[in-house]
Amino acid sequence: MTHSHQNRTPGTEGERHVQAVLGTTDRADRFYRDQMLDHLNPLMRDFVARQEMVFVATSDARGECDSSFRAGPPGFVHVVDDRTLVYPEYRGNGVFASAGNILENPHIGLMFLDFERERIGLHVNGRVKIMEDETLRPHVPGLPLPQVPGQRAQMWMMVQVEEAYIHCRKHIPHLRRVGAEESWGTDDALRKGGDYFGAREGRRATAGTGPW
């Protein structure tokens, strides 16, 4: 989906084509009209402030896509106002796939899913700008401070909201919290998952075995 500009109906040409083929145009129009906003209303703002995770979608200048996951204490995604939110980028694997994509293509898609309480989701799409902590913090009262000693945001992602809409609960599983075992900021390889999927060993095993 794309932002509905003045004198333009919501949805991409691709969306509209599939809707026409499958006969869902009227149903889609009702959704665009009744469920899609170009800002965060009070209920959406409260919902975001309670969330401890968000899924992030970006793509580079060629349209090559990447999806990622961010987590933190409630409020780590900070709502600045009804059209702006920010979230921190902490030290990770050093790849910065999302940040790299954003430098080439500022479009971003965020998916908030509450598996525990409301069992509902919220899509937030928009454009993002990378901000340094020392530049952003003086202008955003209440910007969260690190929860782990020594942790600091290497940068902030400032998202200008263009679309916000519900993700229905029909297929969202109801999960139960079993304990607080988060390892925010750890460098322990095993606690981070190590080589869980065997990529390193697999690369070693196949080195030199190509077809040429």
Coordinates of C-alpha atoms in Angstrom, one line a residue:
M1 CA 0.0 0.0 0.0
T2 CA 1.1 3.6 -0.6
H3 CA 0.2 6.9 0.9
S4 CA -3.0 8.3 -0.4
H5 CA -2.1 11.8 -1.8
Q6 CA -4.7 14.4 -2.5
N7 CA -6.9 13.6 -5.5
R8 CA -5.4 10.0 -5.6
T9 CA -7.1 6.9 -4.4
P10 CA -5.1 4.6 -2.0
G11 CA -3.3 1.5 -3.2
T12 CA -0.7 0.7 -5.8
E13 CA -1.5 -0.1 -9.4
G14 CA -0.6 -3.7 -8.6
E15 CA -3.0 -3.9 -5.7
R16 CA -5.8 -2.4 -7.8
H17 CA -5.1 -4.9 -10.6
V18 CA -5.3 -8.0 -8.3
Q19 CA -8.4 -6.6 -6.6
A20 CA -10.1 -6.3 -10.0
V21 CA -9.1 -9.8 -11.0
L22 CA -10.3 -11.3 -7.8
G23 CA -13.4 -9.2 -7.4
T24 CA -12.4 -7.5 -4.1
T25 CA -12.4 -3.9 -5.2
D26 CA -15.4 -2.9 -3.1
R27 CA -14.1 -4.7 0.0
A28 CA -10.7 -3.1 -0.4
D29 CA -12.3 0.4 -0.8
R30 CA -14.1 -0.1 2.5
F31 CA -10.9 -1.0 4.2
Y32 CA -9.0 2.0 2.7
R33 CA -11.9 4.2 3.8
D34 CA -12.6 2.8 7.2
Q35 CA -9.3 1.5 8.5
M36 CA -6.4 3.4 6.9
L37 CA -5.1 6.7 8.3
D38 CA -2.3 9.0 7.3
H39 CA -1.4 9.5 11.0
L40 CA -1.4 7.7 14.3
N41 CA -4.6 8.2 16.2
P42 CA -4.6 8.1 20.1
L43 CA -5.3 4.4 20.3
M44 CA -2.5 3.6 17.8
R45 CA -0.1 5.8 19.8
D46 CA -0.9 4.1 23.0
F47 CA -0.6 0.7 21.3
V48 CA 2.9 1.5 19.9
A49 CA 4.0 2.8 23.4
R50 CA 3.2 -0.7 24.9
Q51 CA 5.0 -2.8 22.3
E52 CA 8.3 -4.6 23.0
M53 CA 9.0 -5.7 19.4
V54 CA 8.6 -4.5 15.8
F55 CA 9.4 -6.0 12.4
V56 CA 11.1 -3.7 10.0
A57 CA 11.0 -3.9 6.2
T58 CA 13.3 -1.9 3.9
S59 CA 14.7 -2.2 0.4
D60 CA 17.7 -0.7 -1.4
A61 CA 17.7 1.5 -4.5
R62 CA 17.2 -1.6 -6.8
G63 CA 14.2 -2.8 -4.7
E64 CA 16.1 -5.7 -3.1
C65 CA 14.2 -6.3 0.2
D66 CA 15.3 -7.0 3.7
S67 CA 13.2 -7.7 6.8
S68 CA 14.5 -7.4 10.3
F69 CA 13.4 -7.5 14.0
R70 CA 13.9 -5.0 16.7
A71 CA 13.0 -5.4 20.4
G72 CA 13.3 -3.5 23.7
P73 CA 11.4 -2.4 26.8
P74 CA 7.9 -1.0 26.3
G75 CA 8.3 2.5 24.7
F76 CA 11.6 1.7 23.0
V77 CA 9.7 2.8 19.8
H78 CA 9.0 6.4 20.9
V79 CA 6.0 8.2 19.5
V80 CA 7.0 11.9 19.0
D81 CA 3.6 13.0 17.7
D82 CA 0.8 11.7 15.5
R83 CA 3.0 11.7 12.4
T84 CA 6.4 10.9 13.8
L85 CA 8.0 8.0 15.7
V86 CA 11.6 7.1 16.4
Y87 CA 13.4 3.9 17.3
P88 CA 17.0 3.2 18.2
E89 CA 19.7 1.2 16.4
Y90 CA 22.0 -0.5 19.0
R91 CA 25.2 -2.3 18.4
G92 CA 24.6 -5.6 16.6
N93 CA 26.4 -7.7 14.0
G94 CA 27.8 -4.6 12.3
V95 CA 26.1 -5.2 8.9
F96 CA 23.5 -2.4 9.2
A97 CA 21.4 -3.9 6.4
S98 CA 18.4 -1.7 7.3
A99 CA 20.4 1.5 7.7
G100 CA 22.2 0.8 4.5
N101 CA 18.9 0.4 2.6
I102 CA 17.5 3.5 4.1
L103 CA 20.4 5.6 2.8
E104 CA 19.5 4.4 -0.7
N105 CA 15.7 4.3 -0.3
P106 CA 13.9 6.1 2.5
H107 CA 10.7 4.0 2.4
I108 CA 10.0 1.8 5.4
G109 CA 7.4 -0.6 6.6
L110 CA 6.9 -1.4 10.3
M111 CA 4.8 -4.2 11.7
F112 CA 3.8 -4.2 15.4
L113 CA 2.2 -7.4 16.6
D114 CA 0.9 -8.0 20.1
F115 CA 0.8 -11.7 20.6
E116 CA 0.1 -11.6 24.4
R117 CA -2.6 -9.1 25.3
E118 CA -4.7 -7.6 22.5
R119 CA -3.6 -10.2 19.8
I120 CA -3.8 -7.5 17.1
G121 CA -1.4 -5.9 14.7
L122 CA -0.6 -2.4 13.4
H123 CA 1.1 -1.5 10.1
V124 CA 3.0 1.8 9.9
N125 CA 4.4 2.8 6.6
G126 CA 6.3 5.9 5.8
R127 CA 9.7 7.5 5.1
V128 CA 12.6 7.4 7.4
K129 CA 15.6 9.6 8.2
I130 CA 18.7 8.6 10.1
M131 CA 19.4 10.8 13.1
E132 CA 22.4 10.9 15.5
D133 CA 21.5 10.7 19.2
E134 CA 23.1 14.0 20.1
T135 CA 21.2 15.7 17.3
L136 CA 17.8 14.2 18.1
R137 CA 17.7 14.2 21.9
P138 CA 17.7 17.9 22.5
H139 CA 14.6 18.3 20.3
V140 CA 12.5 15.2 21.6
P141 CA 11.5 15.5 25.2
G142 CA 11.1 12.0 26.7
L143 CA 13.3 10.2 24.3
P144 CA 14.1 6.9 26.0
L145 CA 17.4 6.4 27.7
P146 CA 19.3 3.1 27.5
Q147 CA 18.1 0.4 29.8
V148 CA 21.4 -1.5 29.9
P149 CA 24.6 0.0 31.4
G150 CA 26.9 1.1 28.7
Q151 CA 24.3 0.7 26.0
R152 CA 23.6 3.7 23.7
A153 CA 21.8 4.3 20.4
Q154 CA 24.3 4.3 17.6
M155 CA 21.7 6.1 15.6
W156 CA 17.9 6.7 15.6
M157 CA 15.5 6.0 12.8
M158 CA 12.9 8.9 12.5
V159 CA 9.8 7.7 10.7
Q160 CA 7.4 10.1 9.1
V161 CA 4.1 8.3 9.1
E162 CA 2.2 8.1 5.8
E163 CA 0.0 5.1 6.4
A164 CA -1.3 3.4 9.6
Y165 CA -3.8 0.5 9.5
I166 CA -4.8 -2.6 11.4
H167 CA -3.6 -6.1 10.9
C168 CA -6.6 -8.3 12.0
R169 CA -6.2 -10.8 14.8
K170 CA -7.7 -13.8 12.8
H171 CA -4.4 -15.6 12.3
I172 CA -2.3 -14.0 15.1
P173 CA -1.4 -16.8 17.6
H174 CA -2.0 -16.1 21.3
L175 CA 1.3 -16.5 23.1
R176 CA 2.1 -16.5 26.8
R177 CA 5.1 -14.9 28.4
V178 CA 7.2 -17.5 30.3
G179 CA 9.9 -15.4 31.8
A180 CA 12.3 -12.4 31.5
E181 CA 15.4 -13.9 30.0
E182 CA 16.3 -11.1 27.7
S183 CA 20.0 -10.5 27.1
W184 CA 19.9 -6.9 25.9
G185 CA 23.4 -5.8 24.7
T186 CA 25.2 -9.1 25.3
D187 CA 28.2 -10.1 23.3
D188 CA 28.0 -13.7 24.5
A189 CA 27.9 -15.8 21.3
L190 CA 25.8 -18.6 22.7
R191 CA 23.3 -16.2 24.3
K192 CA 22.9 -14.5 20.9
G193 CA 22.3 -17.8 19.2
G194 CA 25.9 -18.6 18.0
D195 CA 26.0 -20.4 14.6
Y196 CA 22.5 -21.9 15.2
F197 CA 21.8 -22.6 11.5
G198 CA 25.3 -23.9 10.8
A199 CA 26.2 -21.3 8.2
R200 CA 29.8 -21.1 9.2
E201 CA 30.3 -24.9 9.2
G202 CA 28.3 -25.2 6.0
R203 CA 30.5 -22.7 4.2
R204 CA 33.6 -24.5 5.4
A205 CA 32.2 -27.8 4.2
T206 CA 31.4 -26.6 0.7
A207 CA 34.5 -24.4 0.2
G208 CA 36.2 -25.5 -3.0
T209 CA 33.4 -27.9 -4.1
G210 CA 31.8 -25.6 -6.7
P211 CA 31.0 -26.8 -10.2
W212 CA 34.0 -25.2 -11.9

